[in-house]
Coordinates of C-alpha atoms in Angstrom, one line a residue:
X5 CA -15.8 -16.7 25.1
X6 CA -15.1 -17.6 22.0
X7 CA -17.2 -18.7 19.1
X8 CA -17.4 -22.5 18.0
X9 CA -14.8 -24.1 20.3
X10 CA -14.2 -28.0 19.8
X11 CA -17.1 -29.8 21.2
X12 CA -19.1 -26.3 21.7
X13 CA -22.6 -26.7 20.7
X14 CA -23.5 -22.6 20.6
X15 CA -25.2 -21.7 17.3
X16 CA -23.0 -20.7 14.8
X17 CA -22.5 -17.0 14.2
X18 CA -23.0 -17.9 10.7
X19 CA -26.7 -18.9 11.6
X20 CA -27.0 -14.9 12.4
X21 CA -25.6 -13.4 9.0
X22 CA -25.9 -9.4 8.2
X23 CA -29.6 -9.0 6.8
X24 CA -29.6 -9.4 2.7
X25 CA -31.4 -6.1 1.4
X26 CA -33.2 -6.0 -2.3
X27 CA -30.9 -5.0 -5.1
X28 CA -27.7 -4.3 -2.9
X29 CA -25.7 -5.8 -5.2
X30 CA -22.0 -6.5 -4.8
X31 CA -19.5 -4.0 -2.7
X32 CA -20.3 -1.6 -4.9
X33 CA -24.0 -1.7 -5.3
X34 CA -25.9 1.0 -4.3
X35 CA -26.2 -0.1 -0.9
X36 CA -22.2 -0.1 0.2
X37 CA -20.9 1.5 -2.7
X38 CA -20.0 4.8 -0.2
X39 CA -19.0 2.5 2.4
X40 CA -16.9 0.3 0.3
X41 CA -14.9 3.1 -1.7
X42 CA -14.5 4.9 1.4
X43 CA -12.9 2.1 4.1
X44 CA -10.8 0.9 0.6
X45 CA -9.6 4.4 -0.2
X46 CA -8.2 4.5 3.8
X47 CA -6.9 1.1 4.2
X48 CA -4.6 2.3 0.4
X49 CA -3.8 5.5 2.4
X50 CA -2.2 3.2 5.1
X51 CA -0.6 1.4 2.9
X52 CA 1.3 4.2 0.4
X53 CA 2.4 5.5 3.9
X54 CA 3.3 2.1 5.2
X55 CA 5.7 1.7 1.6
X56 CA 6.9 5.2 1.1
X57 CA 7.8 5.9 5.4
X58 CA 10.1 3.3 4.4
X59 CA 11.5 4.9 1.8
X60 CA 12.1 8.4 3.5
X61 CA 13.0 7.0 7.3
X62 CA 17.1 6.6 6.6
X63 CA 17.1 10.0 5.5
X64 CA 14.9 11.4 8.2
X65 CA 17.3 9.5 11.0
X66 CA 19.9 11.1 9.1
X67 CA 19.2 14.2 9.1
X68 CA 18.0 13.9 13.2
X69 CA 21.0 12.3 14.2
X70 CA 19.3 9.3 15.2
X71 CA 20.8 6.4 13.6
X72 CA 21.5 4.2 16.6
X73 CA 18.0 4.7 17.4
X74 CA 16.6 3.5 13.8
X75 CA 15.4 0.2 14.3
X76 CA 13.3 2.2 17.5
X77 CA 11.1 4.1 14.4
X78 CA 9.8 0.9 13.1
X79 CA 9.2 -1.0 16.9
X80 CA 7.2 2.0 18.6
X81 CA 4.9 1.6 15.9
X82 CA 4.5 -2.1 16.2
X83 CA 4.9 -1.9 20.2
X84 CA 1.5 0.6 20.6
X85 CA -0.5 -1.0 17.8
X86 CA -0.4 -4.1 19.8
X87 CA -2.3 -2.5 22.7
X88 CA -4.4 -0.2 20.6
X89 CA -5.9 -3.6 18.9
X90 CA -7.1 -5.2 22.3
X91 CA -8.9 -1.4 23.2
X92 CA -10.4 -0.6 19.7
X93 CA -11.9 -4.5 20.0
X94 CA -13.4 -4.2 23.2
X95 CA -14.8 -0.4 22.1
X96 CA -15.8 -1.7 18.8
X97 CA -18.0 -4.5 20.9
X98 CA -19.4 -2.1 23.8
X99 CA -19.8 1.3 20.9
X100 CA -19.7 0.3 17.4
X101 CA -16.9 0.8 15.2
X102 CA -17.3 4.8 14.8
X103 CA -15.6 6.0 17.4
X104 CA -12.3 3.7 17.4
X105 CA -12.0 4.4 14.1
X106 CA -12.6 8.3 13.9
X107 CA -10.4 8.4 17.4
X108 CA -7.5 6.0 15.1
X109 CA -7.7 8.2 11.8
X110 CA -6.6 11.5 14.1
X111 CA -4.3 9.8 16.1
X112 CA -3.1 8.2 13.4
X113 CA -2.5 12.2 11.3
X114 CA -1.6 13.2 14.6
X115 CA 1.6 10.5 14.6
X116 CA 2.3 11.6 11.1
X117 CA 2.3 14.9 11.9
X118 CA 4.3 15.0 15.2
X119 CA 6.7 13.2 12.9
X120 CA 6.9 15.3 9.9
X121 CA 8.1 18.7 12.5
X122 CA 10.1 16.4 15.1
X123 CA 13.3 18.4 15.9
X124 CA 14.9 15.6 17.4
X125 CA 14.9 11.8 17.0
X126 CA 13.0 11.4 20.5
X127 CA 10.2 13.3 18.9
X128 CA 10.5 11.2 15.7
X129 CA 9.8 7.9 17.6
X130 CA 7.0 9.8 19.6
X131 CA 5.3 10.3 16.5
X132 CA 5.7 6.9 15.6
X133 CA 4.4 5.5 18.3
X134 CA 1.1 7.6 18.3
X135 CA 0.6 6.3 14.4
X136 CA 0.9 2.6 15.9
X137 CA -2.0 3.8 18.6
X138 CA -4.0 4.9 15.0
X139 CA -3.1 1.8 13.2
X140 CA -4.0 -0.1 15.4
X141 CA -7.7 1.2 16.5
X142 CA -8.1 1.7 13.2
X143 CA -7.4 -1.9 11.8
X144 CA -9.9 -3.9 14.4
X145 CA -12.8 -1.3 14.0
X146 CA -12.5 -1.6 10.1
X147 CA -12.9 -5.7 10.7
X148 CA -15.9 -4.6 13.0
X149 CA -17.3 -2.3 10.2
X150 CA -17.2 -5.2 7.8
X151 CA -18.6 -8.2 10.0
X152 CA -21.9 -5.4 11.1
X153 CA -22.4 -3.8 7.4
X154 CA -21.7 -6.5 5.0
X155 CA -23.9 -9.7 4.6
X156 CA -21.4 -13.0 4.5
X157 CA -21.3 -13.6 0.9
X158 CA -19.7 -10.0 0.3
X159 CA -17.0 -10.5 3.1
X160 CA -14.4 -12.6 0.7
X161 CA -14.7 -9.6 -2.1
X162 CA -14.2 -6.7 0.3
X163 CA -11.0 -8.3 1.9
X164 CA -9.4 -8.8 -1.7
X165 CA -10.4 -5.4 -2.4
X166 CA -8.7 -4.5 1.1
X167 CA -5.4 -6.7 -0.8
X168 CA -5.8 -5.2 -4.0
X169 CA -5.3 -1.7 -2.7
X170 CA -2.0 -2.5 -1.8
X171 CA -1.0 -3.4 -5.1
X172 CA -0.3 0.6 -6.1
X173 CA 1.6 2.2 -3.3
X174 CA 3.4 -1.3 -3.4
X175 CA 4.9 -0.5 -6.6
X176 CA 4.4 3.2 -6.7
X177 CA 4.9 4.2 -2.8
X178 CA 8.7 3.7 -2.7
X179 CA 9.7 5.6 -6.1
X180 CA 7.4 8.1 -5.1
X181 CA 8.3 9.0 -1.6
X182 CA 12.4 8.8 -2.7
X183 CA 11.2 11.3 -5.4
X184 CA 9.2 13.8 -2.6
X185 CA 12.3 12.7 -0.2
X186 CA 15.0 13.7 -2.9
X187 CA 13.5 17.2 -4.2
X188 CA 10.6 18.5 -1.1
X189 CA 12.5 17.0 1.8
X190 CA 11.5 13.9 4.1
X191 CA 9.1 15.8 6.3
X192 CA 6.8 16.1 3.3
X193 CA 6.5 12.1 3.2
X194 CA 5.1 12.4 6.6
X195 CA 2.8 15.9 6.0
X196 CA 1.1 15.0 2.7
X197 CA -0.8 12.1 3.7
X198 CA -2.9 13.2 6.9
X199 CA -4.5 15.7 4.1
X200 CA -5.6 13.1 1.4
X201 CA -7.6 11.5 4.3
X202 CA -10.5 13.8 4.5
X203 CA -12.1 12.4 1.2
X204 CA -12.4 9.0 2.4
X205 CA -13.4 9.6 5.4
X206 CA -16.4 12.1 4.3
X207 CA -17.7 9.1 2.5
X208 CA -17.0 6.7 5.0
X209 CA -18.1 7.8 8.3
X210 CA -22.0 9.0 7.1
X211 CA -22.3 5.0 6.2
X212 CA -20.8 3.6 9.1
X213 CA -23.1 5.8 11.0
X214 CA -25.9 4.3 9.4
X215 CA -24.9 0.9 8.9
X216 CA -22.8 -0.9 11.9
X217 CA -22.9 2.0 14.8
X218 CA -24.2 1.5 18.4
X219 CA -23.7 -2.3 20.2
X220 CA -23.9 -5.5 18.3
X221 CA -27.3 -6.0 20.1
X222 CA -28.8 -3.1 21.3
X223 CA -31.2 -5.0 23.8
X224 CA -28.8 -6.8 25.4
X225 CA -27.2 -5.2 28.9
X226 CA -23.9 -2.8 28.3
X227 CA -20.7 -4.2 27.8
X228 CA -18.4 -2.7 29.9
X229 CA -14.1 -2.6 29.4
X230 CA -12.5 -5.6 30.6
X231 CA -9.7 -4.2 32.7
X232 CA -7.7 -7.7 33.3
X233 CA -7.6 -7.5 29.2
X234 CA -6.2 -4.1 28.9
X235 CA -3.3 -4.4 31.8
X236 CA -2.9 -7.7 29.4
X237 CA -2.6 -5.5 27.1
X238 CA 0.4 -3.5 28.4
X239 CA 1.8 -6.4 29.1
X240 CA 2.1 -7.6 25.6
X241 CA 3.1 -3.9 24.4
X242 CA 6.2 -4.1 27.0
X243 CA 6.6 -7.3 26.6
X244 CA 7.4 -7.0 23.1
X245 CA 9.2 -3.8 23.4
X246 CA 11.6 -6.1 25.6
X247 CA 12.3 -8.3 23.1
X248 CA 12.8 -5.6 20.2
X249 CA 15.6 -4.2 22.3
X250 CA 17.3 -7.7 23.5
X251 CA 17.5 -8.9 20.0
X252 CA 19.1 -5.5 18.8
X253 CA 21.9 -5.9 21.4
X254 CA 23.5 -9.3 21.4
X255 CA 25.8 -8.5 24.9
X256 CA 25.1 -10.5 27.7
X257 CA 23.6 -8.3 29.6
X258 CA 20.6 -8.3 27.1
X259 CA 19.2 -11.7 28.5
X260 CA 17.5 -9.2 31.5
X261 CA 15.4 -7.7 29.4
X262 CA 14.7 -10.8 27.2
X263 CA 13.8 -12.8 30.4
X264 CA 11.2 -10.1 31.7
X265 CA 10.0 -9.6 28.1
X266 CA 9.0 -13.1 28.4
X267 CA 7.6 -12.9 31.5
X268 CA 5.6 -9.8 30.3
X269 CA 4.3 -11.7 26.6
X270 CA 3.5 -15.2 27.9
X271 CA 0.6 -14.4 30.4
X272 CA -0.7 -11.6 28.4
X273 CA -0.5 -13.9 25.0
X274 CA -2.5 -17.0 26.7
X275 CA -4.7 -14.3 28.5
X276 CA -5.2 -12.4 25.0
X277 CA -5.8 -15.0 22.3
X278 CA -8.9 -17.7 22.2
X279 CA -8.1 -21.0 24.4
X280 CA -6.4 -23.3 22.1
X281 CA -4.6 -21.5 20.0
X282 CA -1.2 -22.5 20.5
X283 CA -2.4 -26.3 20.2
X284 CA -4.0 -25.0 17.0
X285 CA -7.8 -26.5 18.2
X286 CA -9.8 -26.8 15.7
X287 CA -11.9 -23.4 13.7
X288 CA -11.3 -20.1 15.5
X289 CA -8.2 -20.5 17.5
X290 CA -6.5 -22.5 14.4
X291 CA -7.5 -19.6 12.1
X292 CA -5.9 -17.5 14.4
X293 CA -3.0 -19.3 15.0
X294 CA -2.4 -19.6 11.3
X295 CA -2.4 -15.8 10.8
X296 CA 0.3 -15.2 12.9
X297 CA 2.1 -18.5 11.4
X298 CA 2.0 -17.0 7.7
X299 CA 2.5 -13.6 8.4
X300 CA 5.1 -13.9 11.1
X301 CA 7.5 -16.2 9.2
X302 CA 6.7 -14.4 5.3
X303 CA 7.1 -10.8 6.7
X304 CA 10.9 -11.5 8.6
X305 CA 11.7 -13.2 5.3
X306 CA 10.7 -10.6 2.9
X307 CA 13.0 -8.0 4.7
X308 CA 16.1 -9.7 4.2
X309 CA 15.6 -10.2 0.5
X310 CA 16.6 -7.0 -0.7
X311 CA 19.5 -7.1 1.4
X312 CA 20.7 -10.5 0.9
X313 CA 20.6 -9.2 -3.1
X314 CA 22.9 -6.1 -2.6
X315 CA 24.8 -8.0 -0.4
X316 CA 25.3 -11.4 -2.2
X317 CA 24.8 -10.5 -6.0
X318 CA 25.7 -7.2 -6.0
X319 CA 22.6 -5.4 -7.1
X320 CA 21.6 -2.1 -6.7
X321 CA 19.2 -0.9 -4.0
X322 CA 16.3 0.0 -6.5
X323 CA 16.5 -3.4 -8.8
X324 CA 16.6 -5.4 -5.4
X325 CA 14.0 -3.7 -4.5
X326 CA 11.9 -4.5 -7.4
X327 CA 12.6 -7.8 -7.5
X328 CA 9.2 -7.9 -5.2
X329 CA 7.7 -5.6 -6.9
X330 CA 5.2 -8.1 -8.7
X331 CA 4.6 -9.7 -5.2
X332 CA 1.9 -6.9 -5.1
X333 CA 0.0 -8.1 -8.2
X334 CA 0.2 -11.7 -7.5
X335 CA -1.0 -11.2 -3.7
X336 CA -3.8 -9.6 -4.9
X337 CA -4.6 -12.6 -7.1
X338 CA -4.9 -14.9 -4.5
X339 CA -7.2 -12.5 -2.4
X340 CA -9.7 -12.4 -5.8
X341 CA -9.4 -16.4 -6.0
X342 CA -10.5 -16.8 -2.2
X343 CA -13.3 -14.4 -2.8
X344 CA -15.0 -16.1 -5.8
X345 CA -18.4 -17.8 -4.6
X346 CA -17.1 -21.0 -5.9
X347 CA -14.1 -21.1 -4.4
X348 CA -16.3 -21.2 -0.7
X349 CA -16.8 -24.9 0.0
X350 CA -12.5 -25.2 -1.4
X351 CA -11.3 -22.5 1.4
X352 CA -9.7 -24.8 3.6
X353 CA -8.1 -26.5 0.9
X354 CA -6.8 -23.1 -0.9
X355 CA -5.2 -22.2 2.7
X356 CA -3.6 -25.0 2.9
X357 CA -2.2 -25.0 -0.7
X358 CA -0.9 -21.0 0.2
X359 CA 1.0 -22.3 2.6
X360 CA 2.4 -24.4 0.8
X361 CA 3.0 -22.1 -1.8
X362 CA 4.8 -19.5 0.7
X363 CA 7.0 -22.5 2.7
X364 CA 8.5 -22.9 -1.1
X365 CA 8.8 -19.1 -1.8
X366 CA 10.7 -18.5 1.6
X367 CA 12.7 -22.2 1.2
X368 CA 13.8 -21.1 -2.4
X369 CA 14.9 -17.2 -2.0
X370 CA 18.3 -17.9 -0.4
X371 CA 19.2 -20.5 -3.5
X372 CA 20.3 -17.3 -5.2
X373 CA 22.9 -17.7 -2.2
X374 CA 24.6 -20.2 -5.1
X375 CA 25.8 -18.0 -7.9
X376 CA 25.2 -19.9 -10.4
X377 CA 21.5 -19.7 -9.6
X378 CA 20.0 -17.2 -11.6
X379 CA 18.7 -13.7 -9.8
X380 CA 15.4 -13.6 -11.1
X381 CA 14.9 -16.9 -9.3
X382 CA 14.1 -14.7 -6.3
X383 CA 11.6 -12.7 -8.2
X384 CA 9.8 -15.4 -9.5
X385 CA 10.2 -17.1 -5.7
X386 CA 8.2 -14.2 -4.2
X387 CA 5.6 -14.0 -6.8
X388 CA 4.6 -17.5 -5.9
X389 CA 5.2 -16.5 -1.9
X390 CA 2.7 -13.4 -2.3
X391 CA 0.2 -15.5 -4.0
X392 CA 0.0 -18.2 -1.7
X393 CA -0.5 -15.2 1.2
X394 CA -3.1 -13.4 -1.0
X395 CA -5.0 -16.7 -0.4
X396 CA -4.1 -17.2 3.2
X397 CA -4.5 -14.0 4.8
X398 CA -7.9 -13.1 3.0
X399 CA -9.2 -16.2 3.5
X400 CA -8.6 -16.0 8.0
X401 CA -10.0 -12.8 7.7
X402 CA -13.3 -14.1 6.4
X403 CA -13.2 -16.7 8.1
X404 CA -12.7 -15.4 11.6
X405 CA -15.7 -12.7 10.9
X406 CA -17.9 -16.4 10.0
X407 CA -16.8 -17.4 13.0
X408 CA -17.7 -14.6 15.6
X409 CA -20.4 -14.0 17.0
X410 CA -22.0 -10.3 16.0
X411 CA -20.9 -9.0 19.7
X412 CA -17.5 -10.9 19.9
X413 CA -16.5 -9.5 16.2
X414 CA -13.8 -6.6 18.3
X415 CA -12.8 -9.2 21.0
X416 CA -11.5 -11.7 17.9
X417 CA -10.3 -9.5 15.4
X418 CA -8.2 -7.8 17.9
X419 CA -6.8 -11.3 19.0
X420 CA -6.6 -12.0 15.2
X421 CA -4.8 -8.7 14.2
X422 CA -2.8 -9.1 17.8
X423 CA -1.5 -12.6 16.3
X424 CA -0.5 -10.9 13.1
X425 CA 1.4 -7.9 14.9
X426 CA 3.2 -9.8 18.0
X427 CA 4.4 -12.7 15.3
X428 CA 5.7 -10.2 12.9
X429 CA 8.2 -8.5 16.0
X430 CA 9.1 -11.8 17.5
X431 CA 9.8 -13.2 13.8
X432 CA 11.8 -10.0 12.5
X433 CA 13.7 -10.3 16.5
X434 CA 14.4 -13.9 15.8
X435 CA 15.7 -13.1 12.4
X436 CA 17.8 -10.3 13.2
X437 CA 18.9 -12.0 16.4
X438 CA 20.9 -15.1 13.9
X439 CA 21.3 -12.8 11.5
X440 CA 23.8 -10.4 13.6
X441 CA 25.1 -13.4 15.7
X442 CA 26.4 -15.2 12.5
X443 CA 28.2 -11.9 11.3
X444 CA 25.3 -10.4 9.4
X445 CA 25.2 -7.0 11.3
X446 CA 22.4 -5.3 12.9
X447 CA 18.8 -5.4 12.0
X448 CA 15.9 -2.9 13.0
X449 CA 12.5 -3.2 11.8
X450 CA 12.4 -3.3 7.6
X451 CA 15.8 -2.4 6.9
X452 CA 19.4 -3.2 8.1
X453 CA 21.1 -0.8 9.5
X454 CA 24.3 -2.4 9.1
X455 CA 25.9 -5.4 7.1
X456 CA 29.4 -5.5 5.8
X457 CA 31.2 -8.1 3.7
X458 CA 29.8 -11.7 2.6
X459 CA 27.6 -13.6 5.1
X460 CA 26.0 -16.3 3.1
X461 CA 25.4 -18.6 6.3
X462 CA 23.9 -15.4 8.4
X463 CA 21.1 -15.5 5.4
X464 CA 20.5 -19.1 5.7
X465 CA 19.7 -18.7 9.2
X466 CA 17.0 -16.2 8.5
X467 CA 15.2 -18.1 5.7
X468 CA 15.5 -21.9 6.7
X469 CA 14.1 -21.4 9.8
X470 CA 11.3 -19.2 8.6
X471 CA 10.3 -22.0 6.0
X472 CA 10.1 -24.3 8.7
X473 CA 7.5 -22.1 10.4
X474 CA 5.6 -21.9 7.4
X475 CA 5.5 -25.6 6.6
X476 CA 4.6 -25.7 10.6
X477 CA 1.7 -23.5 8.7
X478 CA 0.5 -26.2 6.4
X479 CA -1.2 -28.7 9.4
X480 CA -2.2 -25.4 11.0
X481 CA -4.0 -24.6 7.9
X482 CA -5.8 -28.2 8.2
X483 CA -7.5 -27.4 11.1
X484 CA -9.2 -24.0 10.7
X485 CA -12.6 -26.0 10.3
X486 CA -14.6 -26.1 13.2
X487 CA -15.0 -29.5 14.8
X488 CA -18.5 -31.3 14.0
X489 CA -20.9 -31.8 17.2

């Protein structure tokens, strides 16, 4: 059940808010300072491997002979996350947040690891695919962590410090991982992070512990796993595995496993996500809608910019890519806008201006298609694109937690993280889908494997469409406030 459905008349979860203590402060008061600089320090872990992986991956599939099976690095990872979100929310719910998320940090070292020695590109995609079980156990029980152990009114500042810590190993993840790639080898990429995780999580774990273990309401009879959800579950994995592998092989005999990925994703979606989502009803299923919206349609963007610069304007590989470089600074922006007090009664209005902010960003970036358009156009494009998302993203977060119940906070942040996730594949399969039919070449996950010559129009099919989806965003973002009753 979800939480404030139109016409529902439950209490609000915001009517049950985390207890305020005396002097606690902000985030890092004394009260969640350990928490707070530990769950931050392992979300910037996830992202400097997130940034530098793709750095080092070409050279890894490479070296492992495994270039037709590149784009299958980046889609195990998405594939298992998917499922891993629906378990670590109903474990989160029935156990606390603990477990997932010590069970998601090994599995995710364990990924990285079985990577790092793989011998053969089979093993390489194993690996991978064991990091998207981590990432994604990990992701929902940090959501759970935040909506048991912080009060409301600290929620918005620990999701823009949750941003902001992508801001480094955005700018710093890809030049160092080519440097580790180019003198220590690729493997190293992979090795060196499962070490660096110990710190955080010493400081991490003692305060979850003590802070947001155990059930939501210890009183209240045991919550036991909802089988239906978790063969729903592997239904939207292989569903969207399905998809992955239809879009990367345009022959006719690729409708088969397009058809029964459909078959696979549509029950599991509608059995997955709050009632009302995809009619964008009013509060949570609108707020949950919008995440997949903005993320979905921003993320298959993004990875054809670089490209479409080497491609189209002749740039290199390093000043394409930092051409979004400063996407990192002004994304954390908007996640410190949304998470001023002041800015509370406005967060409708700010999500709605975000997307309108990243409809222009992704409408504007193929303009440098025009050579007489400037190229820094695109830079300046994607700085307006990561601001408006700063404000978006932050600001469903927060909102979902307000909008959960204490014992449903697992159940809805795994259908809000599942909304992210499945959009972001179906997006980058869409994408790649018009991209290679119009000439483009073949796309697989961040990167193109393969695009020859000038294919202006196969761009333009990539971005327009994804604008659409994001001005589709701007009513969504109208109706994430819950109906009055």
């Amino acid at each position: 059940m979800t939480a404030l459905e139109p016409g529902d008349a439950t209490v609000a979860p915001a009517d049950l808010p985390v207890p305020e203590l005396p002097g606690q402060g902000g985030v890092l008061g004394p009260v969640h300072r350990a928490l707070s600089i530990g769950i931050v320090s392992v979300v910037l872990l996830i992202a400097f491997e997130a940034t530098a992986v793709g750095t080092a991956m070409p050279v890894a599939a490479r070296e492992l002979h495994g270039i037709p099976l590149y784009a299958f690095a980046f889609s195990a990872y998405f594939t298992t996350s998917l499922f891993a979100m629906v378990l670590s929310g109903q474990w989160a719910d029935r156990n606390g947040p603990l477990a997932p998320l010590t069970t998601g940090i090994a599995a995710f070292a364990a990924g990285l690891v079985l990577s790092g020695t793989a011998g053969t590109m089979a093993l390489f995609i194993l690996g991978r695919a064991v990091q998207g079980l981590g990432g994604g156990l990990v992701i929902v029980a940090l959501y759970v962590t935040i909506s048991r152990a912080y009060p409301e009114r600290l929620r918005p500042s620990i999701m823009a410090a949750f941003a902001a810590s992508w801001v480094i190993p955005s700018v710093v993840g890809p030049l160092a991982s080519g440097t580790v790639t180019e003198h220590l080898g690729w493997r190293w990429v992979f090795l060196g992070i499962p070490v660096l995780i110990v710190l955080p999580l010493a400081l991490a774990l003692p305060a979850i512990r003590r802070m947001a273990s155990g059930p939501a309401d210890a009183s209240a009879p045991a919550i036991t796993f909802d089988r239906r959800r978790i063969r729903l579950a592997l239904g939207i994995s292989l569903g969207a595995a399905l998809l992955q592998y239809a879009a990367q092989d345009l022959r006719p005999l690729s409708l088969l496993p397009a058809v029964a990925g459909v078959a696979f994703l549509v029950p599991a979606v509608l059995g997955l996500l709050p009632a009302g989502t995809w009619r964008a009803a009013r509060g949570l299923p609108a707020v949950i809608l919008l995440r997949g919206v903005s993320a979905g349609s921003f993320i298959a963007a993004e990875s054809f910019v670089p490209l479409m610069l080497v491609a189209e304007r002749g740039l290199s590989p390093t000043m394409a890519g930092l051409s979004l470089a400063a996407g990192g600074l002004t994304w954390a922006l908007g996640s410190y806008v949304q998470s001023r007090p002041r800015m509370e009664p406005y967060r409708a209005r700010l999500m709605t201006g975000g997307m309108v902010l990243v409809a222009a960003a992704i409408g504007g970036a193929p303009t440098v298609l025009i050579h007489s358009v400037p190229v820094w156009i695109v830079a300046v494009a994607w700085g307006v694109g990561c601001l408006g998302m700063g404000l978006v993203l932050a600001s469903t977060s927060v909102l979902l937690l307000k909008l959960s119940a204490p014992e449903e906070a697992g159940l809805n942040s795994a259908a809000l993280q599942i909304s992210d996730g499945l959009s972001n594949v179906l997006m980058l399969a869409i994408g790649g889908a018009a991209f290679a039919a119009l000439g483009g070449g073949s796309v697989g996950g961040h990167a193109v494997s393969t695009a020859t010559g000038s294919h202006p129009t196969a761009f333009a099919a990539v971005f327009l469409p994804m604008a659409a989806v994001a001005l589709a965003g701007v009513w969504v973002a109208t109706r994430v406030r819950p109906a009055r009753t």
